[in-house]
Short mmCIF file of C-alpha atoms in Angstrom, two decimals:
data_model
loop_
_atom_site.label_atom_id
_atom_site.label_comp_id
_atom_site.label_asym_id
_atom_site.label_seq_id
_atom_site.Cartn_x
_atom_site.Cartn_y
_atom_site.Cartn_z
CA UNK A 1 133.61 72.02 59.59
CA UNK A 2 133.87 68.97 58.35
CA UNK A 3 136.48 69.52 56.30
CA UNK A 4 138.69 70.56 58.82
CA UNK A 5 137.98 67.99 61.10
CA UNK A 6 139.15 65.87 58.47
CA UNK A 7 142.51 67.31 57.82
CA UNK A 8 143.27 67.69 61.57
CA UNK A 9 142.38 63.70 61.69
CA UNK A 10 145.05 62.95 58.42
CA UNK A 11 146.77 65.69 60.19
CA UNK A 12 146.88 63.60 63.64
CA UNK A 13 147.22 60.63 61.57
CA UNK A 14 150.47 61.89 59.58
CA UNK A 15 151.79 63.29 62.95
CA UNK A 16 151.04 59.48 64.64
CA UNK A 17 152.28 57.58 61.85
CA UNK A 18 155.72 59.00 62.60
CA UNK A 19 156.50 58.79 65.12
CA UNK A 20 158.95 56.09 66.34
CA UNK A 21 157.34 53.01 68.07
CA UNK A 22 159.30 52.85 70.78
CA UNK A 23 158.58 56.07 72.22
CA UNK A 24 157.57 56.87 75.66
CA UNK A 25 154.71 58.93 74.62
CA UNK A 26 153.86 59.59 78.98
CA UNK A 27 157.39 61.60 78.89
CA UNK A 28 156.10 63.98 76.59
CA UNK A 29 152.57 63.64 77.70
CA UNK A 30 153.72 65.52 81.13
CA UNK A 31 156.03 67.96 80.02
CA UNK A 32 153.15 69.26 77.77
CA UNK A 33 151.32 69.34 81.05
CA UNK A 34 154.03 70.97 83.59
CA UNK A 35 154.77 73.41 80.11
CA UNK A 36 150.63 74.61 80.04
CA UNK A 37 150.20 74.07 84.37
CA UNK A 38 152.44 77.59 84.03
CA UNK A 39 151.05 79.21 81.75
CA UNK A 40 147.81 78.65 82.57
CA UNK A 41 148.52 79.61 86.12
CA UNK A 42 150.55 82.85 85.66
CA UNK A 43 147.38 83.97 83.28
CA UNK A 44 145.24 83.03 86.58
CA UNK A 45 147.33 84.71 89.35
CA UNK A 46 148.98 87.37 87.79
CA UNK A 47 146.95 90.81 87.66
CA UNK A 48 147.51 93.37 86.53
CA UNK A 49 145.07 96.46 88.09
CA UNK A 50 145.40 100.31 86.47
CA UNK A 51 145.77 103.61 88.66
CA UNK A 52 145.45 106.36 85.55
CA UNK A 53 148.33 105.57 83.48
CA UNK A 54 150.06 103.17 85.92
CA UNK A 55 150.31 99.75 86.28
CA UNK A 56 150.60 97.67 89.01
CA UNK A 57 151.38 93.87 90.28
CA UNK A 58 148.14 91.88 91.76
CA UNK A 59 146.93 88.70 92.55
CA UNK A 60 143.73 87.36 93.04
CA UNK A 61 145.43 84.95 96.11
CA UNK A 62 145.60 88.27 98.04
CA UNK A 63 142.29 88.83 97.80
CA UNK A 64 140.52 86.02 97.87
CA UNK A 65 142.85 83.05 99.64
CA UNK A 66 140.31 80.27 99.27
CA UNK A 67 141.12 79.83 95.23
CA UNK A 68 145.51 78.10 97.04
CA UNK A 69 144.54 75.19 94.86
CA UNK A 70 144.44 77.57 91.51
CA UNK A 71 148.21 77.12 92.52
CA UNK A 72 148.72 73.73 94.23
CA UNK A 73 146.99 72.51 89.56
CA UNK A 74 148.97 74.98 88.72
CA UNK A 75 152.18 75.07 90.33
CA UNK A 76 153.75 72.59 88.00
CA UNK A 77 157.51 73.19 87.61
CA UNK A 78 158.14 69.64 89.94
CA UNK A 79 156.84 67.36 87.54
CA UNK A 80 158.77 69.66 84.85
CA UNK A 81 161.34 68.51 86.45
CA UNK A 82 160.94 65.39 87.00
CA UNK A 83 160.77 64.54 83.44
CA UNK A 84 164.36 66.69 82.49
CA UNK A 85 165.57 65.19 85.00
CA UNK A 86 164.85 61.68 83.29
CA UNK A 87 165.51 63.61 80.32
CA UNK A 88 168.61 64.12 80.40
CA UNK A 89 170.37 61.73 82.33
CA UNK A 90 169.85 59.27 79.33
CA UNK A 91 170.58 61.46 76.60
CA UNK A 92 174.39 61.76 79.02
CA UNK A 93 174.59 57.82 79.19
CA UNK A 94 173.96 58.27 75.60
CA UNK A 95 175.68 60.95 74.62
CA UNK A 96 178.80 59.12 77.04
CA UNK A 97 177.38 55.80 74.87
CA UNK A 98 178.26 57.46 71.95
CA UNK A 99 182.06 58.93 73.20
CA UNK A 100 180.09 62.92 72.47
CA UNK A 101 182.77 65.11 75.35
CA UNK A 102 180.36 66.58 78.18
CA UNK A 103 181.43 69.53 77.04
CA UNK A 104 179.73 68.95 73.78
CA UNK A 105 176.60 67.64 75.04
CA UNK A 106 175.80 70.32 77.61
CA UNK A 107 177.25 72.88 74.86
CA UNK A 108 174.43 71.31 73.30
CA UNK A 109 171.57 71.37 75.24
CA UNK A 110 172.12 74.93 76.38
CA UNK A 111 172.60 76.54 73.11
CA UNK A 112 168.50 75.48 72.59
CA UNK A 113 167.85 76.18 75.63
CA UNK A 114 169.10 80.02 75.78
CA UNK A 115 169.23 80.60 71.80
CA UNK A 116 165.59 81.50 71.69
CA UNK A 117 165.61 83.87 74.86
CA UNK A 118 168.09 86.61 72.67
CA UNK A 119 164.96 86.91 71.02
CA UNK A 120 163.07 87.99 73.69
CA UNK A 121 165.61 89.38 75.69
CA UNK A 122 166.03 92.19 72.35
CA UNK A 123 162.28 92.87 71.82
CA UNK A 124 161.97 93.78 75.51
CA UNK A 125 165.79 95.77 74.99
CA UNK A 126 163.40 97.55 72.46
CA UNK A 127 159.72 98.54 73.98
CA UNK A 128 161.41 99.85 77.53
CA UNK A 129 163.42 101.84 76.06
CA UNK A 130 160.08 102.94 74.10
CA UNK A 131 158.21 103.50 76.28
CA UNK A 132 161.28 105.68 78.70
CA UNK A 133 161.52 107.44 75.38
CA UNK A 134 157.53 107.55 75.24
CA UNK A 135 158.10 109.73 79.39
CA UNK A 136 155.80 106.57 80.40
CA UNK A 137 155.21 105.59 83.69
CA UNK A 138 158.34 104.37 85.41
CA UNK A 139 156.78 101.59 87.17
CA UNK A 140 154.52 100.54 84.82
CA UNK A 141 157.24 99.93 82.74
CA UNK A 142 159.30 98.10 85.85
CA UNK A 143 156.07 95.82 86.48
CA UNK A 144 155.81 95.36 81.94
CA UNK A 145 159.01 93.93 82.32
CA UNK A 146 160.00 92.30 85.70
CA UNK A 147 156.83 90.71 84.84
CA UNK A 148 157.57 89.71 80.71
CA UNK A 149 160.58 88.31 81.77
CA UNK A 150 159.94 86.67 84.89
CA UNK A 151 160.66 82.80 83.07
CA UNK A 152 163.80 83.60 82.70
CA UNK A 153 164.50 82.59 86.24
CA UNK A 154 163.74 79.37 86.12
CA UNK A 155 165.96 78.68 82.61
CA UNK A 156 169.02 80.04 84.84
CA UNK A 157 167.68 77.41 87.68
CA UNK A 158 167.43 74.56 85.12
CA UNK A 159 170.87 75.06 83.28
CA UNK A 160 172.75 74.81 86.25
CA UNK A 161 170.52 70.95 86.98
CA UNK A 162 171.79 70.45 83.74
CA UNK A 163 174.98 70.60 84.36
CA UNK A 164 175.63 69.31 87.33
CA UNK A 165 173.59 65.74 85.56
CA UNK A 166 176.62 63.93 85.68
CA UNK A 167 176.75 64.61 89.68
CA UNK A 168 173.04 63.90 90.18
CA UNK A 169 172.20 61.12 87.46
CA UNK A 170 173.11 58.78 91.21
CA UNK A 171 172.19 60.65 93.53
CA UNK A 172 169.73 59.98 96.05
CA UNK A 173 166.81 62.10 96.63
CA UNK A 174 167.03 62.48 99.79
CA UNK A 175 169.79 63.98 100.18
CA UNK A 176 168.69 67.50 98.69
CA UNK A 177 165.62 66.59 100.81
CA UNK A 178 167.31 66.62 103.60
CA UNK A 179 169.39 70.39 102.96
CA UNK A 180 165.64 72.18 102.13
CA UNK A 181 164.49 70.47 105.54
CA UNK A 182 167.47 71.37 107.72
CA UNK A 183 167.56 75.01 105.70
CA UNK A 184 163.70 75.49 107.00
CA UNK A 185 164.14 74.59 110.74
CA UNK A 186 167.27 77.33 110.90
CA UNK A 187 165.39 80.03 109.11
CA UNK A 188 161.44 78.97 110.75
CA UNK A 189 162.24 77.25 113.69
CA UNK A 190 165.24 78.38 115.65
CA UNK A 191 165.21 82.61 114.16
CA UNK A 192 168.07 81.79 111.37
CA UNK A 193 169.01 84.66 108.61
CA UNK A 194 167.07 84.44 105.68
CA UNK A 195 169.34 84.52 103.48
CA UNK A 196 170.03 80.62 103.86
CA UNK A 197 166.91 80.02 102.25
CA UNK A 198 168.15 80.74 99.28
CA UNK A 199 170.37 77.42 99.69
CA UNK A 200 166.46 75.49 98.46
CA UNK A 201 166.69 77.27 95.58
CA UNK A 202 169.47 74.97 94.33
CA UNK A 203 168.70 72.40 96.57
CA UNK A 204 164.76 72.47 96.42
CA UNK A 205 164.75 71.70 92.73
CA UNK A 206 167.92 68.86 93.07
CA UNK A 207 164.63 66.49 94.51
CA UNK A 208 162.90 66.03 91.72
CA UNK A 209 165.75 66.40 89.35
CA UNK A 210 167.40 63.54 90.50
CA UNK A 211 163.33 61.95 91.23
CA UNK A 212 163.88 61.76 86.97
CA UNK A 213 167.05 60.31 87.64
CA UNK A 214 165.83 57.25 89.56
CA UNK A 215 163.12 56.95 86.62
CA UNK A 216 165.63 57.26 84.60
CA UNK A 217 167.31 53.85 86.67
CA UNK A 218 164.65 51.52 87.44
CA UNK A 219 164.27 52.74 90.73
CA UNK A 220 160.61 54.14 89.98
CA UNK A 221 159.84 50.72 87.85
CA UNK A 222 155.44 49.78 89.22
CA UNK A 223 153.32 51.58 90.95
CA UNK A 224 154.07 51.22 94.11
CA UNK A 225 156.76 54.10 94.27
CA UNK A 226 154.60 56.45 92.65
CA UNK A 227 151.73 55.34 96.23
CA UNK A 228 154.64 56.47 98.20
CA UNK A 229 155.76 60.11 96.34
CA UNK A 230 152.20 60.58 96.99
CA UNK A 231 150.70 59.52 99.91
CA UNK A 232 153.94 61.17 101.94
CA UNK A 233 154.04 64.52 99.68
CA UNK A 234 150.72 65.50 100.38
CA UNK A 235 150.49 64.04 103.65
CA UNK A 236 154.00 66.32 104.92
CA UNK A 237 152.25 69.28 102.54
CA UNK A 238 148.55 69.72 105.15
CA UNK A 239 150.84 69.10 108.14
CA UNK A 240 153.22 71.72 106.88
CA UNK A 241 150.63 73.89 105.89
CA UNK A 242 147.98 72.77 108.89
CA UNK A 243 149.96 73.34 111.87
CA UNK A 244 153.07 74.85 110.57
CA UNK A 245 152.42 77.45 109.28
CA UNK A 246 153.62 78.14 105.87
CA UNK A 247 151.33 79.02 103.10
CA UNK A 248 148.07 77.25 101.45
CA UNK A 249 149.61 79.38 97.93
CA UNK A 250 152.43 77.59 96.33
CA UNK A 251 153.01 79.98 94.34
CA UNK A 252 154.49 84.08 95.28
CA UNK A 253 151.80 85.36 96.64
CA UNK A 254 152.80 90.05 96.84
CA UNK A 255 152.64 91.51 99.81
CA UNK A 256 153.15 87.55 101.18
CA UNK A 257 155.03 87.38 104.62
CA UNK A 258 156.70 84.17 103.13
CA UNK A 259 156.51 82.40 99.57
CA UNK A 260 156.10 78.62 99.02
CA UNK A 261 158.04 79.40 95.56
CA UNK A 262 161.32 81.87 96.20
CA UNK A 263 163.30 80.92 97.58
CA UNK A 264 161.27 77.09 97.48
CA UNK A 265 159.93 76.00 100.77
CA UNK A 266 159.75 72.67 102.07
CA UNK A 267 155.92 72.40 101.81
CA UNK A 268 157.03 73.12 97.76
CA UNK A 269 159.19 70.97 98.37
CA UNK A 270 157.48 68.19 99.11
CA UNK A 271 154.04 69.35 97.49
CA UNK A 272 156.36 68.69 94.30
CA UNK A 273 156.60 64.76 96.15
CA UNK A 274 152.96 64.21 95.58
CA UNK A 275 152.81 65.74 91.83
CA UNK A 276 155.84 63.49 91.05
CA UNK A 277 153.83 60.59 93.00
CA UNK A 278 150.66 61.65 91.02
CA UNK A 279 152.53 61.99 87.21
CA UNK A 280 154.48 58.15 87.31
CA UNK A 281 150.88 57.25 88.46
CA UNK A 282 149.93 58.21 85.44
CA UNK A 283 152.45 57.09 83.27
CA UNK A 284 150.72 53.80 81.99
CA UNK A 285 147.62 55.93 81.45
CA UNK A 286 148.46 58.65 79.42
CA UNK A 287 150.54 56.00 77.35
CA UNK A 288 147.05 54.73 76.38
CA UNK A 289 145.96 57.79 75.62
CA UNK A 290 148.70 59.14 73.64
CA UNK A 291 147.97 55.97 71.29
CA UNK A 292 145.33 58.54 70.08
CA UNK A 293 146.19 60.07 66.72
CA UNK A 294 144.57 63.08 67.79
CA UNK A 295 145.89 63.23 71.61
CA UNK A 296 149.20 62.83 70.08
CA UNK A 297 148.93 65.83 67.74
CA UNK A 298 148.31 67.87 70.40
CA UNK A 299 150.76 66.78 72.55
CA UNK A 300 152.85 66.89 70.17
CA UNK A 301 152.05 70.33 68.96
CA UNK A 302 152.84 71.71 72.34
CA UNK A 303 156.48 69.55 72.87
CA UNK A 304 157.54 71.86 69.31
CA UNK A 305 156.56 74.95 70.69
CA UNK A 306 157.66 73.93 74.03
CA UNK A 307 160.31 76.99 74.48
CA UNK A 308 158.20 79.46 72.99
CA UNK A 309 155.24 79.52 74.48
CA UNK A 310 157.13 79.34 77.89
CA UNK A 311 159.03 82.09 76.65
CA UNK A 312 156.61 84.65 74.80
CA UNK A 313 153.23 83.33 77.64
CA UNK A 314 153.93 86.56 79.90
CA UNK A 315 154.57 89.10 77.07
CA UNK A 316 151.46 87.62 75.70
CA UNK A 317 150.21 89.12 78.75
CA UNK A 318 151.76 92.14 79.60
CA UNK A 319 151.24 92.62 76.07
CA UNK A 320 147.52 92.48 75.63
CA UNK A 321 146.93 94.80 79.32
CA UNK A 322 149.26 97.37 77.94
CA UNK A 323 147.27 97.74 74.37
CA UNK A 324 143.61 97.75 75.74
CA UNK A 325 145.09 100.04 78.92
CA UNK A 326 144.29 103.71 76.63
CA UNK A 327 140.65 101.41 76.75
CA UNK A 328 139.19 102.41 80.06
CA UNK A 329 140.05 99.34 83.41
CA UNK A 330 138.57 96.83 81.75
CA UNK A 331 137.21 93.72 84.12
CA UNK A 332 139.30 90.90 84.74
CA UNK A 333 142.58 93.22 82.89
CA UNK A 334 142.70 96.30 84.93
CA UNK A 335 140.75 96.04 87.83
CA UNK A 336 141.61 95.14 91.34
CA UNK A 337 141.75 90.75 91.27
CA UNK A 338 139.46 91.43 94.24
CA UNK A 339 136.43 89.16 93.25
CA UNK A 340 134.73 86.24 92.07
CA UNK A 341 133.30 88.75 89.05
CA UNK A 342 137.56 89.34 88.66
CA UNK A 343 138.12 85.70 88.20
CA UNK A 344 134.86 85.23 85.48
CA UNK A 345 136.85 87.68 83.34
CA UNK A 346 139.96 86.61 83.75
CA UNK A 347 138.10 83.25 82.11
CA UNK A 348 136.62 85.52 78.91
CA UNK A 349 140.10 87.08 78.36
CA UNK A 350 142.23 83.41 77.84
CA UNK A 351 141.54 83.53 74.60
CA UNK A 352 142.61 86.94 73.41
CA UNK A 353 145.74 86.13 75.71
CA UNK A 354 146.30 82.59 73.49
CA UNK A 355 145.56 84.67 70.26
CA UNK A 356 148.18 86.97 71.10
CA UNK A 357 150.82 84.05 72.24
CA UNK A 358 149.69 82.86 69.09
CA UNK A 359 151.27 86.04 67.79
CA UNK A 360 154.21 85.98 69.64
CA UNK A 361 154.91 82.02 68.40
CA UNK A 362 154.51 83.20 64.13
CA UNK A 363 156.76 86.02 64.84
CA UNK A 364 159.73 84.08 66.58
CA UNK A 365 159.00 80.65 65.44
CA UNK A 366 162.25 80.58 63.80
CA UNK A 367 164.17 81.56 67.73
CA UNK A 368 162.99 78.15 68.84
CA UNK A 369 165.88 76.17 68.65
CA UNK A 370 168.28 78.73 68.92
CA UNK A 371 168.93 78.70 65.12
CA UNK A 372 167.59 82.87 65.20
CA UNK A 373 166.09 84.07 61.72
CA UNK A 374 168.49 80.64 59.46
CA UNK A 375 165.92 78.51 57.73
CA UNK A 376 166.32 75.30 58.78
CA UNK A 377 165.22 71.76 57.32
CA UNK A 378 162.45 70.56 58.99
CA UNK A 379 162.79 66.36 59.89
CA UNK A 380 159.98 64.11 60.24
CA UNK A 381 159.82 63.05 63.81
CA UNK A 382 162.87 63.12 66.63
CA UNK A 383 164.31 59.97 66.94
CA UNK A 384 165.32 60.34 70.60
CA UNK A 385 163.29 62.03 73.91
CA UNK A 386 164.70 65.43 74.30
CA UNK A 387 164.02 68.26 76.04
CA UNK A 388 161.88 71.04 76.16
CA UNK A 389 164.88 73.08 74.43
CA UNK A 390 165.19 70.75 71.98
CA UNK A 391 161.74 70.72 70.05
CA UNK A 392 160.15 67.94 71.16
CA UNK A 393 158.99 66.19 69.05
CA UNK A 394 159.56 67.72 65.88
CA UNK A 395 157.93 67.01 62.62
#
């Protein structure tokens, strides 16, 4: 154990020494938190209940709505987009200074974003065909594929926001927030068509992204903006949930009449504002904490494999669930999530899911930068802030 501890500290010290002094490590820490929050959230609130040889989607939030605070802690997409908007607008400004055309800048970022997707789609195409040819129950196959590929929707949203970076670089967050407000008033307050809600798919996620752009512009200096966002976002969310009838869960719940996430509601957006405010308030503390080599090495590792973790975590859950189905309904994996016993059992399965994710990462790590199976030389450390899809940071 002493040798292992010494090896970890030595590796962490080398990563720390290789990191440029001007790097804002708080940005990487926030990104790592956001990615891990999404993974943990999916693993805790996604359940597959076995019915003979078939699997159906369930959620502990259906049976235990008082667990909604779990979704508050794990629904971290707003923080990810806050960081994404900050990084993208900085990157685009640097590209303009260097004379890099917009088309070339965008192509480089989207190539890194969608390159690793090829491996996921290829694997699940093969798996789907194999399952169907083996007479697997169609509903089970559909459930597995749908959940495994569910992270893809966010990549499409993030790609669209990235493409719009030059247009939103100076947009005030109040503009998309106003769109979300009016859309919800029309569809919920005035009985407008539910399809209007899909306007919020763009407007809702634009809010934290434009906050990231405001961060780049220097509009969020000091602690006051963080406190304003945290206080107003918290108060607004509490009012919307307590008096306006919005769901308390900040994720989709199977069978629920309204989802805060699909598409985003005003409550989800105000909740995101509160999260962004908290993230801004934590910047200084995170910078201080990241001075510790071991803490920084852990954050660097998550950022290094962020795309792999994001794309493959649901596959790890689906593979574990399906592979152990012949062993019989296992608590926390194949049983109905209707009590604290299920929660405790699912928590016990988390190390197994982490191991499955590590196996996926080892198998498909070379796709992290969209490079397929081609070998690449490893640079010592990144020189500028890059988005999650650009291996931030790599050593």
